[in-house]
Amino acid sequence: ACRPLAAPARARYPARPRACRRVSLASSATQVDDGAPAAADAAGDADAAPRKLAKYEKPPRPPPHFLRPPDPPPTPETWQNMVLLIDKPKGWTSFDVVGKTRWLSRRMGSKKVGHCGTLDPNATGLLILCVGKATKMVDSFTGMDKVYTGTMKLGEGTPSQDCCEEVDERLPWEHVSDADLAAGAKAMEGDIKQIPPMFSAIKVKGERLYKAARRGETVERKERACTINSFEVWRDKDDSQLAHFRVDCSKGTYVRTLAHDLGRNLGTVAHLTELRRESIGEHGVEDAWTVESLFEACEPQVEAFVAAANAK
């Protein structure tokens, strides 16, 4: 007798049901595949039992707690899913701030801390930290537009395009008028391309660019696209060689390269002397903690938590 054929794989392994429910993390409303609302209207059926998750459905991600000064987290559990706004001090790296915050969070039982966009050591301003489960939101903050203010010096250029390296180029700058500064900045608004500076953390062939720069080497870099939403520049009242600015830009913008390119476009050179990040998306530095104030507010809670854990 002929041997019966084996059943097709799809018969042995049933396909995913077409009507199974999905949850969109971008919205609190749950939808089914055919586009009809999955959740019952609470006002129409107040006694309805909580809906059970379907087999292929993930529970919605709980929103993090945004901790703002001056009060500490309301409960120890808050440390498991929290967002902090920090005003990074000058001279600190972004990882220095992460390390200090992780010292607190680990004692509260939360090991994960991540920042949402690096600031150079000489820069100050807003640094967003995600703690615990909130670290899954890092990419969403990183992709937001950012606003910076700062100061550039005309007529002097440096290898790093900021004040971290010694001046290695000088050109006349006196011909640049106030109108030239404003018009030059306006011309750089919109979608532009930048060549990243050699003193940056970008990897080329597996090596950070700044390592090659410190050896005196120059590596070929590809242009990177970014968007300048607005760029305003005005002369300092007391020192005409200095120009202050405010720029609203997209992710991936090198502000020091923006100052460098503006100088070149005006027939001279320029480098950053000051840089401050004012905001990321709708989050402003005015709502941020200093590192000192964060420790002053949270250390008593941390010490009480550790003492209670040791007493058990």
CSV table of C-alpha atoms in Angstrom, one decimal:
chain,number,residue,atom,x,y,z
A,1,ALA,CA,0.0,0.0,0.0
A,2,CYS,CA,1.1,3.5,-0.7
A,3,ARG,CA,2.4,5.4,2.3
A,4,PRO,CA,0.2,8.5,3.1
A,5,LEU,CA,1.8,11.9,2.5
A,6,ALA,CA,2.7,13.9,5.5
A,7,ALA,CA,0.4,16.8,6.3
A,8,PRO,CA,1.6,20.3,5.1
A,9,ALA,CA,3.6,22.2,7.7
A,10,ARG,CA,1.0,24.9,7.9
A,11,ALA,CA,-1.6,22.3,8.9
A,12,ARG,CA,0.6,21.0,11.7
A,13,TYR,CA,1.6,24.5,12.8
A,14,PRO,CA,-1.6,26.7,12.7
A,15,ALA,CA,-1.0,30.2,11.5
A,16,ARG,CA,-1.4,33.1,13.9
A,17,PRO,CA,-5.1,33.9,14.2
A,18,ARG,CA,-6.0,36.9,12.1
A,19,ALA,CA,-8.2,38.4,14.8
A,20,CYS,CA,-5.7,38.4,17.6
A,21,ARG,CA,-5.2,41.7,19.4
A,22,ARG,CA,-2.2,44.0,19.2
A,23,VAL,CA,-1.1,46.8,21.5
A,24,SER,CA,0.4,50.0,20.2
A,25,LEU,CA,3.0,51.4,22.6
A,26,ALA,CA,2.5,54.8,21.0
A,27,SER,CA,-1.2,54.9,22.1
A,28,SER,CA,-3.2,53.8,25.1
A,29,ALA,CA,-5.9,52.5,22.8
A,30,THR,CA,-5.8,48.8,21.9
A,31,GLN,CA,-6.7,47.8,18.3
A,32,VAL,CA,-7.6,44.6,16.5
A,33,ASP,CA,-6.3,43.7,13.1
A,34,ASP,CA,-9.4,44.8,11.3
A,35,GLY,CA,-9.1,48.3,12.7
A,36,ALA,CA,-12.1,48.0,15.2
A,37,PRO,CA,-11.5,49.2,18.8
A,38,ALA,CA,-10.6,46.2,21.0
A,39,ALA,CA,-11.3,47.7,24.4
A,40,ALA,CA,-14.9,48.3,25.6
A,41,ASP,CA,-15.9,51.8,26.3
A,42,ALA,CA,-15.5,52.3,30.0
A,43,ALA,CA,-18.4,54.7,30.2
A,44,GLY,CA,-20.7,52.2,28.4
A,45,ASP,CA,-19.8,49.1,30.4
A,46,ALA,CA,-18.4,50.2,33.8
A,47,ASP,CA,-18.9,46.6,35.2
A,48,ALA,CA,-16.9,44.9,32.5
A,49,ALA,CA,-14.1,42.6,33.7
A,50,PRO,CA,-10.5,43.6,32.8
A,51,ARG,CA,-9.6,42.2,29.4
A,52,LYS,CA,-7.2,39.4,29.3
A,53,LEU,CA,-4.1,39.6,27.0
A,54,ALA,CA,-4.2,37.6,23.9
A,55,LYS,CA,-1.6,34.9,23.3
A,56,TYR,CA,0.6,37.0,21.1
A,57,GLU,CA,0.0,40.3,22.9
A,58,LYS,CA,2.5,42.1,25.1
A,59,PRO,CA,1.4,44.1,28.1
A,60,PRO,CA,1.6,47.9,27.6
A,61,ARG,CA,4.8,49.5,28.8
A,62,PRO,CA,4.1,51.4,32.1
A,63,PRO,CA,4.9,55.1,31.7
A,64,PRO,CA,8.0,56.3,33.6
A,65,HIS,CA,8.0,58.8,36.5
A,66,PHE,CA,9.5,62.1,35.5
A,67,LEU,CA,11.4,63.2,38.6
A,68,ARG,CA,11.6,67.0,38.9
A,69,PRO,CA,13.2,69.1,41.7
A,70,PRO,CA,13.0,69.5,44.6
A,71,ASP,CA,11.3,66.3,45.9
A,72,PRO,CA,12.8,62.8,45.9
A,73,PRO,CA,11.1,59.9,44.3
A,74,PRO,CA,7.7,59.3,46.0
A,75,THR,CA,8.4,55.6,46.7
A,76,PRO,CA,11.5,53.2,46.4
A,77,GLU,CA,9.7,51.4,43.6
A,78,THR,CA,9.9,54.6,41.5
A,79,TRP,CA,13.6,53.9,41.0
A,80,GLN,CA,12.6,51.0,38.8
A,81,ASN,CA,11.1,53.2,36.0
A,82,MET,CA,12.2,56.8,36.2
A,83,VAL,CA,13.4,59.7,34.0
A,84,LEU,CA,15.8,62.4,35.3
A,85,LEU,CA,16.6,65.8,33.8
A,86,ILE,CA,20.1,66.8,34.8
A,87,ASP,CA,22.0,70.1,34.3
A,88,LYS,CA,25.4,68.8,33.5
A,89,PRO,CA,28.2,70.8,35.0
A,90,LYS,CA,31.3,72.0,33.0
A,91,GLY,CA,34.2,69.6,33.1
A,92,TRP,CA,32.1,66.5,33.6
A,93,THR,CA,31.6,63.9,30.9
A,94,SER,CA,28.1,62.5,30.3
A,95,PHE,CA,29.3,59.2,31.7
A,96,ASP,CA,30.5,60.9,34.9
A,97,VAL,CA,26.9,62.0,35.4
A,98,VAL,CA,25.6,58.5,34.6
A,99,GLY,CA,28.1,57.0,37.1
A,100,LYS,CA,27.1,59.3,39.9
A,101,THR,CA,23.4,58.6,39.3
A,102,ARG,CA,24.0,54.8,39.1
A,103,TRP,CA,25.6,54.9,42.5
A,104,LEU,CA,22.3,56.0,43.9
A,105,SER,CA,20.1,53.7,41.7
A,106,ARG,CA,22.0,50.5,42.5
A,107,ARG,CA,21.5,51.0,46.2
A,108,MET,CA,17.8,51.2,45.4
A,109,GLY,CA,17.9,48.0,43.4
A,110,SER,CA,18.0,49.5,39.9
A,111,LYS,CA,21.2,48.8,38.0
A,112,LYS,CA,20.4,50.3,34.6
A,113,VAL,CA,21.0,54.0,33.9
A,114,GLY,CA,21.5,55.4,30.4
A,115,HIS,CA,21.8,59.0,29.0
A,116,CYS,CA,20.0,60.3,25.9
A,117,GLY,CA,22.6,62.2,24.0
A,118,THR,CA,26.2,62.9,24.8
A,119,LEU,CA,27.4,66.4,25.8
A,120,ASP,CA,31.1,67.3,25.4
A,121,PRO,CA,33.0,67.8,28.8
A,122,ASN,CA,33.3,71.5,28.3
A,123,ALA,CA,29.6,71.9,27.5
A,124,THR,CA,26.8,72.4,30.1
A,125,GLY,CA,23.1,72.0,30.1
A,126,LEU,CA,20.4,69.4,29.8
A,127,LEU,CA,21.2,65.7,30.0
A,128,ILE,CA,18.3,63.3,30.2
A,129,LEU,CA,18.9,60.1,32.2
A,130,CYS,CA,16.7,57.0,32.0
A,131,VAL,CA,16.7,54.6,35.1
A,132,GLY,CA,15.5,51.0,35.2
A,133,LYS,CA,12.7,50.1,32.7
A,134,ALA,CA,12.8,53.7,31.3
A,135,THR,CA,16.1,52.8,29.6
A,136,LYS,CA,14.0,51.3,26.8
A,137,MET,CA,12.9,54.9,26.0
A,138,VAL,CA,16.4,56.2,25.3
A,139,ASP,CA,16.1,56.2,21.5
A,140,SER,CA,12.8,58.2,21.7
A,141,PHE,CA,14.5,61.0,23.6
A,142,THR,CA,17.7,60.8,21.5
A,143,GLY,CA,15.7,61.4,18.3
A,144,MET,CA,14.2,64.7,19.5
A,145,ASP,CA,15.2,68.1,18.3
A,146,LYS,CA,17.6,70.1,20.5
A,147,VAL,CA,18.2,73.7,21.3
A,148,TYR,CA,21.7,75.1,22.1
A,149,THR,CA,23.1,78.5,23.0
A,150,GLY,CA,26.7,79.4,23.1
A,151,THR,CA,29.6,81.6,22.0
A,152,MET,CA,32.1,81.4,19.1
A,153,LYS,CA,35.3,83.4,18.6
A,154,LEU,CA,36.0,84.7,15.1
A,155,GLY,CA,39.4,84.7,13.5
A,156,GLU,CA,40.8,81.7,15.4
A,157,GLY,CA,40.5,78.0,14.6
A,158,THR,CA,41.4,74.9,16.5
A,159,PRO,CA,41.7,71.2,15.5
A,160,SER,CA,38.7,70.3,17.7
A,161,GLN,CA,36.6,73.3,16.6
A,162,ASP,CA,36.2,74.2,20.2
A,163,CYS,CA,38.4,75.5,23.1
A,164,CYS,CA,39.7,72.0,24.1
A,165,GLU,CA,42.7,72.3,21.7
A,166,GLU,CA,45.2,75.1,21.2
A,167,VAL,CA,44.6,77.7,18.4
A,168,ASP,CA,46.4,76.5,15.2
A,169,GLU,CA,45.0,78.9,12.7
A,170,ARG,CA,44.4,82.7,12.6
A,171,LEU,CA,42.7,84.7,9.9
A,172,PRO,CA,41.4,88.3,9.6
A,173,TRP,CA,37.9,88.7,11.0
A,174,GLU,CA,37.4,92.4,11.1
A,175,HIS,CA,35.6,92.5,7.7
A,176,VAL,CA,32.7,90.4,9.1
A,177,SER,CA,29.8,92.8,9.9
A,178,ASP,CA,26.8,92.2,12.1
A,179,ALA,CA,24.7,91.9,9.0
A,180,ASP,CA,27.1,89.3,7.6
A,181,LEU,CA,26.8,87.2,10.8
A,182,ALA,CA,22.9,87.3,10.7
A,183,ALA,CA,22.8,86.5,6.9
A,184,GLY,CA,25.4,83.8,7.1
A,185,ALA,CA,23.5,82.0,9.9
A,186,LYS,CA,20.2,82.4,8.1
A,187,ALA,CA,21.7,80.8,5.0
A,188,MET,CA,22.6,77.7,7.0
A,189,GLU,CA,19.0,76.9,8.0
A,190,GLY,CA,17.2,73.9,6.5
A,191,ASP,CA,18.6,70.5,5.5
A,192,ILE,CA,22.4,70.6,5.4
A,193,LYS,CA,25.4,68.2,5.4
A,194,GLN,CA,28.3,68.3,7.8
A,195,ILE,CA,31.7,66.6,7.8
A,196,PRO,CA,32.1,65.4,11.5
A,197,PRO,CA,35.2,66.8,13.2
A,198,MET,CA,38.2,64.6,13.8
A,199,PHE,CA,37.9,65.1,17.5
A,200,SER,CA,34.6,63.1,17.8
A,201,ALA,CA,33.6,59.7,19.0
A,202,ILE,CA,32.5,58.4,15.5
A,203,LYS,CA,34.1,55.1,14.6
A,204,VAL,CA,35.9,54.7,11.2
A,205,LYS,CA,37.2,51.2,10.5
A,206,GLY,CA,36.6,50.3,14.2
A,207,GLU,CA,38.5,53.2,15.7
A,208,ARG,CA,37.2,56.4,17.3
A,209,LEU,CA,38.2,59.4,15.3
A,210,TYR,CA,39.6,61.3,18.3
A,211,LYS,CA,42.2,58.6,18.8
A,212,ALA,CA,43.6,59.1,15.3
A,213,ALA,CA,43.4,62.9,15.8
A,214,ARG,CA,45.5,62.7,19.0
A,215,ARG,CA,48.2,60.9,16.9
A,216,GLY,CA,48.1,63.8,14.5
A,217,GLU,CA,46.3,61.8,11.8
A,218,THR,CA,43.5,62.9,9.5
A,219,VAL,CA,40.9,60.3,8.5
A,220,GLU,CA,38.5,60.7,5.5
A,221,ARG,CA,35.0,61.1,6.8
A,222,LYS,CA,31.6,60.9,5.1
A,223,GLU,CA,29.2,63.8,5.1
A,224,ARG,CA,26.2,63.5,7.5
A,225,ALA,CA,22.8,65.0,7.0
A,226,CYS,CA,21.1,67.1,9.6
A,227,THR,CA,18.4,69.8,9.8
A,228,ILE,CA,18.8,73.3,11.2
A,229,ASN,CA,15.4,74.6,12.2
A,230,SER,CA,16.7,78.0,13.2
A,231,PHE,CA,20.1,79.6,13.7
A,232,GLU,CA,20.5,83.1,15.2
A,233,VAL,CA,23.9,84.8,15.7
A,234,TRP,CA,24.6,88.3,17.2
A,235,ARG,CA,27.7,90.2,18.1
A,236,ASP,CA,28.9,90.6,21.7
A,237,LYS,CA,28.5,94.1,23.0
A,238,ASP,CA,31.9,94.4,24.6
A,239,ASP,CA,34.1,92.1,22.4
A,240,SER,CA,33.4,92.3,18.7
A,241,GLN,CA,35.5,89.2,18.1
A,242,LEU,CA,32.9,87.1,20.0
A,243,ALA,CA,29.5,86.2,18.6
A,244,HIS,CA,26.7,84.6,20.6
A,245,PHE,CA,24.2,82.2,19.0
A,246,ARG,CA,21.0,80.1,19.5
A,247,VAL,CA,20.4,77.1,17.3
A,248,ASP,CA,17.4,74.7,17.1
A,249,CYS,CA,18.6,71.5,15.3
A,250,SER,CA,18.0,67.9,14.7
A,251,LYS,CA,19.7,64.8,16.0
A,252,GLY,CA,23.2,64.3,14.8
A,253,THR,CA,24.1,68.0,14.5
A,254,TYR,CA,27.7,69.0,15.5
A,255,VAL,CA,27.3,72.6,16.8
A,256,ARG,CA,31.0,73.2,16.8
A,257,THR,CA,31.1,72.2,13.2
A,258,LEU,CA,28.3,74.6,12.5
A,259,ALA,CA,30.4,77.5,14.1
A,260,HIS,CA,33.4,76.3,12.1
A,261,ASP,CA,31.5,76.2,8.8
A,262,LEU,CA,29.9,79.6,9.5
A,263,GLY,CA,33.4,81.1,9.9
A,264,ARG,CA,34.6,79.6,6.6
A,265,ASN,CA,31.5,80.9,4.8
A,266,LEU,CA,32.3,84.4,6.0
A,267,GLY,CA,35.9,84.2,4.8
A,268,THR,CA,37.5,83.6,8.2
A,269,VAL,CA,37.7,80.9,10.9
A,270,ALA,CA,35.8,80.4,14.2
A,271,HIS,CA,35.7,78.0,17.1
A,272,LEU,CA,33.3,77.5,20.1
A,273,THR,CA,34.2,78.9,23.4
A,274,GLU,CA,30.9,78.1,25.2
A,275,LEU,CA,28.1,75.7,24.6
A,276,ARG,CA,24.9,75.0,26.6
A,277,ARG,CA,22.0,72.6,25.8
A,278,GLU,CA,18.8,74.4,26.6
A,279,SER,CA,16.2,71.8,25.7
A,280,ILE,CA,15.5,68.3,24.2
A,281,GLY,CA,12.1,68.2,22.7
A,282,GLU,CA,9.7,69.7,25.2
A,283,HIS,CA,12.0,69.1,28.1
A,284,GLY,CA,13.9,72.2,29.3
A,285,VAL,CA,17.0,72.7,31.4
A,286,GLU,CA,15.0,75.0,33.8
A,287,ASP,CA,13.3,71.8,35.1
A,288,ALA,CA,16.6,70.0,35.6
A,289,TRP,CA,18.4,68.9,38.8
A,290,THR,CA,22.0,69.8,39.5
A,291,VAL,CA,24.1,66.8,40.6
A,292,GLU,CA,24.4,68.3,44.0
A,293,SER,CA,20.7,68.9,44.5
A,294,LEU,CA,19.8,65.4,43.3
A,295,PHE,CA,22.1,63.8,45.9
A,296,GLU,CA,20.8,66.1,48.7
A,297,ALA,CA,17.2,65.2,47.9
A,298,CYS,CA,17.7,61.4,47.4
A,299,GLU,CA,20.5,60.4,49.8
A,300,PRO,CA,18.2,60.3,52.9
A,301,GLN,CA,15.8,58.0,51.1
A,302,VAL,CA,18.6,55.8,49.9
A,303,GLU,CA,20.1,55.5,53.3
A,304,ALA,CA,16.8,54.7,54.9
A,305,PHE,CA,16.1,52.0,52.2
A,306,VAL,CA,19.5,50.4,52.7
A,307,ALA,CA,19.1,50.4,56.5
A,308,ALA,CA,15.7,48.8,56.3
A,309,ALA,CA,17.1,46.1,53.9
A,310,ASN,CA,20.0,45.4,56.2
A,311,ALA,CA,17.7,45.1,59.2
A,312,LYS,CA,15.8,42.2,57.7
